[in-house]
PDB file of C-alpha atoms and ligand atoms in Angstrom:
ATOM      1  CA  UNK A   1     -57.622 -57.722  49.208  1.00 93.00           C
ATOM      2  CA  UNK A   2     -55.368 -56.534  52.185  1.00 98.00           C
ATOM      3  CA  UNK A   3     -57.066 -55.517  55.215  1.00 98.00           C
ATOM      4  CA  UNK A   4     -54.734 -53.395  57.537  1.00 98.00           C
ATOM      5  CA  UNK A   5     -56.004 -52.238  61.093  1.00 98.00           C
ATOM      6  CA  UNK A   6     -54.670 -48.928  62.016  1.00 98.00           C
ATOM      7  CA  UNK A   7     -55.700 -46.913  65.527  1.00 94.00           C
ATOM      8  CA  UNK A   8     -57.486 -43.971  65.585  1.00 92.00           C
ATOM      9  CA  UNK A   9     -55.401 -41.673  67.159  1.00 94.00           C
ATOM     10  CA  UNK A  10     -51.686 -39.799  67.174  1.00 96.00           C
ATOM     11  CA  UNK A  11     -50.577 -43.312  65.780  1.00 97.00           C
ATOM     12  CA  UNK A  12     -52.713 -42.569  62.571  1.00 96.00           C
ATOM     13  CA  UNK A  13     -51.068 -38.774  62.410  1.00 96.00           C
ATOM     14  CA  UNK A  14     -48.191 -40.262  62.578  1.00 96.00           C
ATOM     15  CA  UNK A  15     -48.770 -43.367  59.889  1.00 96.00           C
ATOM     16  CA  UNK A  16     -50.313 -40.832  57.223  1.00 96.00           C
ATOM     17  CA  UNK A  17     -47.129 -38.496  57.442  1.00 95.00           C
ATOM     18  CA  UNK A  18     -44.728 -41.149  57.633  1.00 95.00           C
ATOM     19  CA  UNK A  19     -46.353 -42.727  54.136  1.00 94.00           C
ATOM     20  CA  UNK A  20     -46.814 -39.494  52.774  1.00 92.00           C
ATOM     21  CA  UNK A  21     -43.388 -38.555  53.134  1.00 92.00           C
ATOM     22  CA  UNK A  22     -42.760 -41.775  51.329  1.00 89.00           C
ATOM     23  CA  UNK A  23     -44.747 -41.083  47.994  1.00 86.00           C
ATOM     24  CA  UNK A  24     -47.892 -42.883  49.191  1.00 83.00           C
ATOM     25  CA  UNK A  25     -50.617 -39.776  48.456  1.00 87.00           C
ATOM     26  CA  UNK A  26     -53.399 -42.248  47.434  1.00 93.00           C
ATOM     27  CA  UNK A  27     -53.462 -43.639  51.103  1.00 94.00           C
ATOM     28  CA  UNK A  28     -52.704 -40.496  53.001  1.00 94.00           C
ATOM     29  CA  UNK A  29     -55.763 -38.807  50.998  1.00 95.00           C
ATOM     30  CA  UNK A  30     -58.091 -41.406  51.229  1.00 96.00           C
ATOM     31  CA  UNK A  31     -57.241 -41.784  55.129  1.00 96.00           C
ATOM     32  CA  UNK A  32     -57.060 -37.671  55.463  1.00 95.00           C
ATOM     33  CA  UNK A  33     -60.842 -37.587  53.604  1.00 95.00           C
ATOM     34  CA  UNK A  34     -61.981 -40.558  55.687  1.00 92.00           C
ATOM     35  CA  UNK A  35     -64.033 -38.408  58.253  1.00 91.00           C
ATOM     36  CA  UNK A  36     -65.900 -40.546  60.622  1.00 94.00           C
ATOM     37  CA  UNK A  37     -65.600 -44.104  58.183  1.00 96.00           C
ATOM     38  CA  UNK A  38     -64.073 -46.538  60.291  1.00 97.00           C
ATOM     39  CA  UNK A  39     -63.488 -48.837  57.263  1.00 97.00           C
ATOM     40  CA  UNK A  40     -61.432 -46.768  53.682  1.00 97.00           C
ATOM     41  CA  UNK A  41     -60.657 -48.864  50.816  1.00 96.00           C
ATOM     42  CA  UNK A  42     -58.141 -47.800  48.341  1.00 95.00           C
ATOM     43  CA  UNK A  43     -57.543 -50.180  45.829  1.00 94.00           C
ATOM     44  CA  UNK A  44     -56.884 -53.572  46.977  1.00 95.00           C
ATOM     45  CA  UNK A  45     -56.210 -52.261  50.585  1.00 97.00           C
ATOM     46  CA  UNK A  46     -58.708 -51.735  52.768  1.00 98.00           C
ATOM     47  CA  UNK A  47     -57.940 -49.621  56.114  1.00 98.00           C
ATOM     48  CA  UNK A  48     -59.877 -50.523  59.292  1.00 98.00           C
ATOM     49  CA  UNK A  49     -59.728 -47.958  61.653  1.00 98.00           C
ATOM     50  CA  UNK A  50     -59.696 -49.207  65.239  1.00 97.00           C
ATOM     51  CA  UNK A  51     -59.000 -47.978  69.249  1.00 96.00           C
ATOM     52  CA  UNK A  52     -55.020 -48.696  69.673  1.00 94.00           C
ATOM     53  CA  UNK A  53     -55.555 -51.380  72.203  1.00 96.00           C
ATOM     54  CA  UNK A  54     -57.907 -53.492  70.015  1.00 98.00           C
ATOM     55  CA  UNK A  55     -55.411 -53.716  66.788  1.00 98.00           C
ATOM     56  CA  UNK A  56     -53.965 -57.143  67.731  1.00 98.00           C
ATOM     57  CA  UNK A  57     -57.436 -58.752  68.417  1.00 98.00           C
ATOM     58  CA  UNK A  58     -58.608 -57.796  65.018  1.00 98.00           C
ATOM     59  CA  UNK A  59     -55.185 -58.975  63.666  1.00 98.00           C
ATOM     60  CA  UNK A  60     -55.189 -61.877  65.649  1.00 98.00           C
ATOM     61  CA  UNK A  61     -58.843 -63.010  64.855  1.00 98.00           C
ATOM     62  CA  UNK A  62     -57.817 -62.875  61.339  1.00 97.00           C
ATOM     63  CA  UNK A  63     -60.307 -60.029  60.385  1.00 98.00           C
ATOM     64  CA  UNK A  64     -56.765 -57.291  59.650  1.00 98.00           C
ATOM     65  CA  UNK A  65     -53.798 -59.440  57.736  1.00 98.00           C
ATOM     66  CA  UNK A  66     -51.611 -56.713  59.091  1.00 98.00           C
ATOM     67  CA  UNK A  67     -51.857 -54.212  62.556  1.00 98.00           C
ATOM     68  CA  UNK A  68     -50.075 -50.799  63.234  1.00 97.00           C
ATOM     69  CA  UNK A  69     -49.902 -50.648  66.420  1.00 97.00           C
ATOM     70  CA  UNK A  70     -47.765 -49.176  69.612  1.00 97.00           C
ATOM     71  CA  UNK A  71     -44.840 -51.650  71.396  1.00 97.00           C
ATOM     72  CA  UNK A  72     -46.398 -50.407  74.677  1.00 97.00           C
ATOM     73  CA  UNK A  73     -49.926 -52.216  73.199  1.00 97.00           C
ATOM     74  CA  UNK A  74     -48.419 -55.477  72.803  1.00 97.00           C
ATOM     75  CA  UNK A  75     -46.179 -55.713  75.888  1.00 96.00           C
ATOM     76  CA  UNK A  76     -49.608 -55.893  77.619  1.00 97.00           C
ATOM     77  CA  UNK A  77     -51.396 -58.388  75.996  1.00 95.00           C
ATOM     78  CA  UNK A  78     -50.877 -62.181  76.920  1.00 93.00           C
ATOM     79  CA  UNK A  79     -50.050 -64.538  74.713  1.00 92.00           C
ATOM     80  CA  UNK A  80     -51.256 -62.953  71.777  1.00 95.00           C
ATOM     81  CA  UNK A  81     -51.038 -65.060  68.570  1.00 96.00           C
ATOM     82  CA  UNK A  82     -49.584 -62.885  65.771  1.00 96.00           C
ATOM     83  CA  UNK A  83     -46.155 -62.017  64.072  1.00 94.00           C
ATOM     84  CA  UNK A  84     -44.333 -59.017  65.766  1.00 87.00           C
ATOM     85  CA  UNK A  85     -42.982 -58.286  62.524  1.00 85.00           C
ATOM     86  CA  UNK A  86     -41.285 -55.030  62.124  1.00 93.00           C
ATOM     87  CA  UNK A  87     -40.163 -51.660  63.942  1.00 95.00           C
ATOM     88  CA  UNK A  88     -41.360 -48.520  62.309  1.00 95.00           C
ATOM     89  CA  UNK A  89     -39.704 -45.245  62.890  1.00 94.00           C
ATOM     90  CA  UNK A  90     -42.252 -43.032  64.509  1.00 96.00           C
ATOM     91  CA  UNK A  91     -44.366 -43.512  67.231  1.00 96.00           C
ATOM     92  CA  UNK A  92     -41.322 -42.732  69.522  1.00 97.00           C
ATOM     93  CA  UNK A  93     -42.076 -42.397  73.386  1.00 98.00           C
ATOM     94  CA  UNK A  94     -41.025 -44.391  76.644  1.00 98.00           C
ATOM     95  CA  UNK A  95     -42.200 -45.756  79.530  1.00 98.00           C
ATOM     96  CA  UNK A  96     -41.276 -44.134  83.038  1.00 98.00           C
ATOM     97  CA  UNK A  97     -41.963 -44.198  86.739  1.00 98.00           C
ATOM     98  CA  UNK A  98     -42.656 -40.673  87.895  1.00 98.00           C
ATOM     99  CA  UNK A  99     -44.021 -38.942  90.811  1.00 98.00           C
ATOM    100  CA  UNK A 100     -43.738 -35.703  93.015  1.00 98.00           C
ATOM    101  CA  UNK A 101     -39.911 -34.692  93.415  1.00 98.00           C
ATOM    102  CA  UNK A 102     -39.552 -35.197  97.420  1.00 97.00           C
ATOM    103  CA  UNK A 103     -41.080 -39.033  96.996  1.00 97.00           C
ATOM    104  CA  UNK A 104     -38.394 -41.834  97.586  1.00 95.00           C
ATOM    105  CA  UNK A 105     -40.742 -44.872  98.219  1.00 95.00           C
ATOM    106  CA  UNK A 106     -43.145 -45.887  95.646  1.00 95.00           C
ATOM    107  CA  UNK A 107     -45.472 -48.894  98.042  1.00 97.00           C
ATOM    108  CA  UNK A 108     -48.663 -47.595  95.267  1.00 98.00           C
ATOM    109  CA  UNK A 109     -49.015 -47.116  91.636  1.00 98.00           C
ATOM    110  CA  UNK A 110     -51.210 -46.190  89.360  1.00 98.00           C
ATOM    111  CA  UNK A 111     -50.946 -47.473  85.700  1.00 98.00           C
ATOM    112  CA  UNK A 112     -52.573 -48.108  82.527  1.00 98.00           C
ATOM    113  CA  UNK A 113     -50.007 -50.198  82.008  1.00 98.00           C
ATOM    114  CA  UNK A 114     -50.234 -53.367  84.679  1.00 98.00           C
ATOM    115  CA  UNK A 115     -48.709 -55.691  83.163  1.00 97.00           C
ATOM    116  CA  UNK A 116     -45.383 -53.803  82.233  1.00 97.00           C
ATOM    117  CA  UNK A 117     -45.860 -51.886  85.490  1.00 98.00           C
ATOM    118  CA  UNK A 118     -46.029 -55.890  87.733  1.00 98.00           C
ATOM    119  CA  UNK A 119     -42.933 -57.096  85.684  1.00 97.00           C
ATOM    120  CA  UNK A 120     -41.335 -54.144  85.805  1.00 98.00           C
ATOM    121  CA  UNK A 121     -41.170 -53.655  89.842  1.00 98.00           C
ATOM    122  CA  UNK A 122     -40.840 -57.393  89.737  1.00 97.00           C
ATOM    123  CA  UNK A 123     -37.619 -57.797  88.272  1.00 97.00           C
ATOM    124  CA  UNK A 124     -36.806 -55.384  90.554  1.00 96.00           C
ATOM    125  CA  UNK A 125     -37.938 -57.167  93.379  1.00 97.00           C
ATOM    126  CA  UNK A 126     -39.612 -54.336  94.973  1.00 96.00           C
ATOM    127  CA  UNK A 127     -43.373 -55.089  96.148  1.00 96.00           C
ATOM    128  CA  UNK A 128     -45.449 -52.648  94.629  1.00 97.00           C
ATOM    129  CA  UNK A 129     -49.865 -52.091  94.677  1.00 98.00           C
ATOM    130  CA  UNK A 130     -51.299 -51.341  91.314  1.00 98.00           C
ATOM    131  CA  UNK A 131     -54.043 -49.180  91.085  1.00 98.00           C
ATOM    132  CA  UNK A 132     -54.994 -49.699  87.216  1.00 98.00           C
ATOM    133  CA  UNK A 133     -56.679 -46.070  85.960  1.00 98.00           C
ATOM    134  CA  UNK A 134     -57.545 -45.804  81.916  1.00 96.00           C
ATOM    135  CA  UNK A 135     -56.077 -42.400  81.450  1.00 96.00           C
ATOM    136  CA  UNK A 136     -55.404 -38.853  82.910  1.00 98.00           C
ATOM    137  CA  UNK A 137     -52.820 -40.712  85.114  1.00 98.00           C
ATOM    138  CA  UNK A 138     -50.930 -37.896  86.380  1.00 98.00           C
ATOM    139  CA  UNK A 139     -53.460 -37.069  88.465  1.00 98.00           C
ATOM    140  CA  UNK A 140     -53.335 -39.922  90.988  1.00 98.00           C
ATOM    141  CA  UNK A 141     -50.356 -38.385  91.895  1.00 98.00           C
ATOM    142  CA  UNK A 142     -51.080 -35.291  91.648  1.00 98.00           C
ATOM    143  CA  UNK A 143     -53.827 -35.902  94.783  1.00 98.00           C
ATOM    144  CA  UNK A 144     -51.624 -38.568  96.386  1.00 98.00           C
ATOM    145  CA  UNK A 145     -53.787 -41.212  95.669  1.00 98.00           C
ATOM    146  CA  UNK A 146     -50.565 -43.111  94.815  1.00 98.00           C
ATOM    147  CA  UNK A 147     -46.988 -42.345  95.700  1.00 98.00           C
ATOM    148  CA  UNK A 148     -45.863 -42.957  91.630  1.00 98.00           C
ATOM    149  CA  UNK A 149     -47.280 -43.739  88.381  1.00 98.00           C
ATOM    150  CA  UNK A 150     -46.025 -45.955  85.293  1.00 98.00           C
ATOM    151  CA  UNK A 151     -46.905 -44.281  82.199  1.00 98.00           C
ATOM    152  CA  UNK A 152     -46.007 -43.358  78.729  1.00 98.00           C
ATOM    153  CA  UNK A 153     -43.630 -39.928  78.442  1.00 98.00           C
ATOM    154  CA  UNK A 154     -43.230 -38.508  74.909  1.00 98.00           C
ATOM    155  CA  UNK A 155     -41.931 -34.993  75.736  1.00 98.00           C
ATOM    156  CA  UNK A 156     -42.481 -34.543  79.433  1.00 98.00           C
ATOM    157  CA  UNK A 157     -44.547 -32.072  78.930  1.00 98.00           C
ATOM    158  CA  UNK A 158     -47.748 -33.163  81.225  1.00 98.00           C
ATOM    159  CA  UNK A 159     -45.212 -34.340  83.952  1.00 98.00           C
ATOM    160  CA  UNK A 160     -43.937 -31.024  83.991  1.00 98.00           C
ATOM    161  CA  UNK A 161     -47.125 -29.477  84.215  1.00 98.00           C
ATOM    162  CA  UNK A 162     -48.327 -31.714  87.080  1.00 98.00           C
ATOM    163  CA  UNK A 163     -45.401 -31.174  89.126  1.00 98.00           C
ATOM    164  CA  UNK A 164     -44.042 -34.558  88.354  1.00 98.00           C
ATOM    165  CA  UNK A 165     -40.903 -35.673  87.732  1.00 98.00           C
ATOM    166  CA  UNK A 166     -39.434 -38.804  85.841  1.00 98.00           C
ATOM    167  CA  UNK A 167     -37.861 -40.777  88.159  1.00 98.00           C
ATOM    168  CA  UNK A 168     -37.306 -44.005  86.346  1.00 97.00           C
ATOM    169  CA  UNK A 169     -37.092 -45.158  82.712  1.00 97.00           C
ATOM    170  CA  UNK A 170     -38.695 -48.286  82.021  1.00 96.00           C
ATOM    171  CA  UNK A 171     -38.063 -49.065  78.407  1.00 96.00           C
ATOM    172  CA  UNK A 172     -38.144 -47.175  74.820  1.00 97.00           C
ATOM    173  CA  UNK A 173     -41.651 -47.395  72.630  1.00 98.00           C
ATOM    174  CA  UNK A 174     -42.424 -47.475  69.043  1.00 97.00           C
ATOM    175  CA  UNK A 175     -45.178 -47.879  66.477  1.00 97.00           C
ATOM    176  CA  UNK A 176     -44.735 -51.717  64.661  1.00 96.00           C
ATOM    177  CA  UNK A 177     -46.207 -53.807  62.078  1.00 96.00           C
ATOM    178  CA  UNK A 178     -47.943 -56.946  63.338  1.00 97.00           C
ATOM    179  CA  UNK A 179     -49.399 -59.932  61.060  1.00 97.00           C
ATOM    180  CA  UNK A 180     -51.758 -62.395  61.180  1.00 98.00           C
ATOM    181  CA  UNK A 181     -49.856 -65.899  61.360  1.00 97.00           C
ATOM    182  CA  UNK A 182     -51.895 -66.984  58.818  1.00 97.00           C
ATOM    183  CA  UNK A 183     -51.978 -64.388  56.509  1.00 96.00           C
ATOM    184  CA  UNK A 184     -47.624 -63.891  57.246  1.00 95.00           C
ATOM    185  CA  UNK A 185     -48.265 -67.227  54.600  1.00 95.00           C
ATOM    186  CA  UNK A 186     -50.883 -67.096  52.384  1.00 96.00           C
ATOM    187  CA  UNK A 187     -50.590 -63.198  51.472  1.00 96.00           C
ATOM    188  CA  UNK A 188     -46.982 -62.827  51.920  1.00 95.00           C
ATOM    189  CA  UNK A 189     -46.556 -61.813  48.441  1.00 95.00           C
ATOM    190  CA  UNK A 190     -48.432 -58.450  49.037  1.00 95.00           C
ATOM    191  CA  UNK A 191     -47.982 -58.069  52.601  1.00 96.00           C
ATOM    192  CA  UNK A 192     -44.206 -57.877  51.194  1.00 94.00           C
ATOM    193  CA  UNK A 193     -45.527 -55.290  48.828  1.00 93.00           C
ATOM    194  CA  UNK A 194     -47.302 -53.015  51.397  1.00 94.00           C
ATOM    195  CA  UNK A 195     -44.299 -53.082  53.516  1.00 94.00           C
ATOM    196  CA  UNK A 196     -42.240 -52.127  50.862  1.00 92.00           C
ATOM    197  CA  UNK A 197     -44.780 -49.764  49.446  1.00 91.00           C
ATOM    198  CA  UNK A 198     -45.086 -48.066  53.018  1.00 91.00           C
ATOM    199  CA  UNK A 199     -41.127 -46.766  52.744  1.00 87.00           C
ATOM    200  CA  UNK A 200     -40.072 -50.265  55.263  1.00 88.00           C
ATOM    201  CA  UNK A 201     -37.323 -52.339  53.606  1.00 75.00           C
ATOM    202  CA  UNK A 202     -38.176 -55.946  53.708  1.00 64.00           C
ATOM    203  CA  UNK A 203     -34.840 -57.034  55.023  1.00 62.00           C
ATOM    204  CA  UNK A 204     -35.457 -55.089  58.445  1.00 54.00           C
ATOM    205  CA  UNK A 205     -37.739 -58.230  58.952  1.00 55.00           C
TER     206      UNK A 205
HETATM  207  N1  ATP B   1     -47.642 -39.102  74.367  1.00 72.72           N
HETATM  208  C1  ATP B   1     -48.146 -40.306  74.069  1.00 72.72           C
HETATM  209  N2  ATP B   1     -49.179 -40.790  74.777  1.00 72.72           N
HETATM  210  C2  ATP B   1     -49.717 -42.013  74.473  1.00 72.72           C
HETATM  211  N3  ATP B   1     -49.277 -42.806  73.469  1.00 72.72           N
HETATM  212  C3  ATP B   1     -48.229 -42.332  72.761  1.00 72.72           C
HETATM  213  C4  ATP B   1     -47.620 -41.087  73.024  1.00 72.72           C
HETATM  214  N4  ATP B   1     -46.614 -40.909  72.151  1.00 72.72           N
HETATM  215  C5  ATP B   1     -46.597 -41.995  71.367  1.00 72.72           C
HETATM  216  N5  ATP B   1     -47.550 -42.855  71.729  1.00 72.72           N
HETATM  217  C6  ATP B   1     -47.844 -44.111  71.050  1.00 72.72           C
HETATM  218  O1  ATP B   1     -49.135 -43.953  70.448  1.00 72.72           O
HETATM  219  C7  ATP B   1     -50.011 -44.996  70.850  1.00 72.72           C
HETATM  220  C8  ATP B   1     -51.366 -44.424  71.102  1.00 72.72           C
HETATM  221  O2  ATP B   1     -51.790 -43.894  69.880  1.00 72.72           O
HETATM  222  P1  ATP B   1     -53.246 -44.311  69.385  1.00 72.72           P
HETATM  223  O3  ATP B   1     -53.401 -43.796  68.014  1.00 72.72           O
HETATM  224  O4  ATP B   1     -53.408 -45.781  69.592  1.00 72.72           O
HETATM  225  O5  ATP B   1     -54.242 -43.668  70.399  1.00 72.72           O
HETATM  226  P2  ATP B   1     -54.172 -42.247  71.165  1.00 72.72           P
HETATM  227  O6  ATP B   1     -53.487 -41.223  70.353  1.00 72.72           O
HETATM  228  O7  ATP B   1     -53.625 -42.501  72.519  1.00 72.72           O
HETATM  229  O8  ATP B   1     -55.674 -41.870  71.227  1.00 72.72           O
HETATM  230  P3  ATP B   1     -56.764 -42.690  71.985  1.00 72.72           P
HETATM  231  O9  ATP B   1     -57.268 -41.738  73.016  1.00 72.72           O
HETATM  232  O10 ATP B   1     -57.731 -43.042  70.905  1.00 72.72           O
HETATM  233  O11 ATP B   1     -56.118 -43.914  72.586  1.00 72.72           O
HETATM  234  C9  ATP B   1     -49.436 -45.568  72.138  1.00 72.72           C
HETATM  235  O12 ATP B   1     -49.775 -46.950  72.210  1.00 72.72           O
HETATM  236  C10 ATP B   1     -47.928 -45.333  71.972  1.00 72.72           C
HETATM  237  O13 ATP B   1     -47.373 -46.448  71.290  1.00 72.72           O
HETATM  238  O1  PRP B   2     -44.772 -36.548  77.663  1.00 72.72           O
HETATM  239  P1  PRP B   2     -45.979 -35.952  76.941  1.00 72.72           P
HETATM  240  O2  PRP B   2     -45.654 -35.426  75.595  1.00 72.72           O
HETATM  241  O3  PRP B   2     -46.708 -34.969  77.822  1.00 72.72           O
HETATM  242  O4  PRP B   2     -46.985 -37.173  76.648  1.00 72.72           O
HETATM  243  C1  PRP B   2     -47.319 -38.066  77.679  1.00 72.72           C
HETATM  244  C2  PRP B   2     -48.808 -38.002  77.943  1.00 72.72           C
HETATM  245  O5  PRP B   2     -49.514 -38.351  76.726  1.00 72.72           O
HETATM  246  C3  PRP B   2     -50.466 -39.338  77.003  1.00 72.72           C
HETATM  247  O6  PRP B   2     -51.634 -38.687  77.450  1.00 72.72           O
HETATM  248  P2  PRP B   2     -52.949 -38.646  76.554  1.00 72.72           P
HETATM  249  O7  PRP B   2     -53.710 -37.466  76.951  1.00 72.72           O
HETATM  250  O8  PRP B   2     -52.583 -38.828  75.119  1.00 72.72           O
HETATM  251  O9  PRP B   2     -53.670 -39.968  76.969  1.00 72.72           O
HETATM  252  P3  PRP B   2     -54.278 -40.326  78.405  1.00 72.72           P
HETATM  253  O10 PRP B   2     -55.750 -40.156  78.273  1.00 72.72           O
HETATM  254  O11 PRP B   2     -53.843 -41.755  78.561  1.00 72.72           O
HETATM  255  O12 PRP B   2     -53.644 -39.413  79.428  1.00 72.72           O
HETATM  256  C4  PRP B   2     -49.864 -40.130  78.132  1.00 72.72           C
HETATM  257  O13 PRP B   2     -50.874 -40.845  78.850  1.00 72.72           O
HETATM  258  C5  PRP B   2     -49.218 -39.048  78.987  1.00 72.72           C
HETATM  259  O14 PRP B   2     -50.160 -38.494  79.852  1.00 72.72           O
END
């Protein structure tokens, strides 16, 4: 049995039409039909379905043998113990600083994203405060709680309609394919499959 963790949300959109538009229609149903299940097994794969930010600590604790997950997701964990395997092509979006047009200085930040958002300013060498929020970021600049944020852009949409503007781009994102270290060894046979199987070529690893 494979046991692949996949998030929830746009990232699952995404992974069903990617796999559909490679020939896989027994996963894309099953995960389409899946309703509220958290846990879909089609054959010898079984899908856990998990919030983005807790796919590596389900691969990593050995419980998925392989994790879809965001770039953006990884970048802020420390030290985590897996196999950054391989890019996939959707899950396309960027990190940027942004804030209202007429700011220049940027002395507080709100984030999602510390850790990118600390190394970021760092390498810079530009003293920055973090404010850490868990979503609807926008808005801290929006009521000038902060002078900028650091946060994820796709099409600039919800900038735009905030009155924000992207002043700064921090670094490209995209969906990839994490292992378990263990597993990368004793099931490389069929993780090798399910990449394949999934529209990847192997040799992109
Ligand atoms: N506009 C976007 N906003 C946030 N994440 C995006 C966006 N576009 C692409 N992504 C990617 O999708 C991932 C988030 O998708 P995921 O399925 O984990 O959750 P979600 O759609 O944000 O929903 P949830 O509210 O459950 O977190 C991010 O980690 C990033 O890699
Ligand atoms: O450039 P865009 O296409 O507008 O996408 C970017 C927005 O999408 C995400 O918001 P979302 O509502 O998904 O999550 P949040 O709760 O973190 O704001 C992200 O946090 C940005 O706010």
């Amino acid at each position: 049995m494979l046991t692949v963790a996949l998030s929830k949300g746009r990232l699952l959109k995404d992974f069903i039409k990617f796999i559909d538009s490679n020939g896989n229609s027994k996963w894309a149903e099953a995960l389409n039909k899946r309703e509220r299940k958290l846990q879909i097994q089609v054959e010898n794969v079984r899908f856990i379905l998990v919030k983005g930010n807790d796919v590596p600590t389900y691969v990593e604790q050995g419980i998925a043998d392989i994790g879809i997950t965001g770039s953006d997701v990884l970048d802020e964990k420390d030290k985590l113990n897996v196999n950054n395997l391989v890019d996939l092509p959707f899950g396309f979006c960027h990190f940027a600083v942004a804030s209202k047009p007429d700011v220049t200085e940027y002395n507080k930040i709100a984030t999602t994203y510390v850790k990118t958002t600390k190394a970021y300013f760092k390498n810079k060498g530009q003293d920055v405060s973090i404010i850490p929020l868990s979503g609807s970021v926008e808005l801290a600049a929006v009521v000038n709680m902060v002078d900028a944020i650091v946060d994820i852009v796709q099409t600039g949409t919800t900038l735009k309609s905030n009155g924000l503007v992207e002043k700064e781009s921090i670094g490209d994102i995209n969906a990839k394919l994490i292992t378990n270290k263990h597993a990368f060894f004793s099931k490389s046979n069929v993780i090798e499959s399910f990449i394949e199987e999934i529209g990847v070529s192997i040799n992109a690893i």
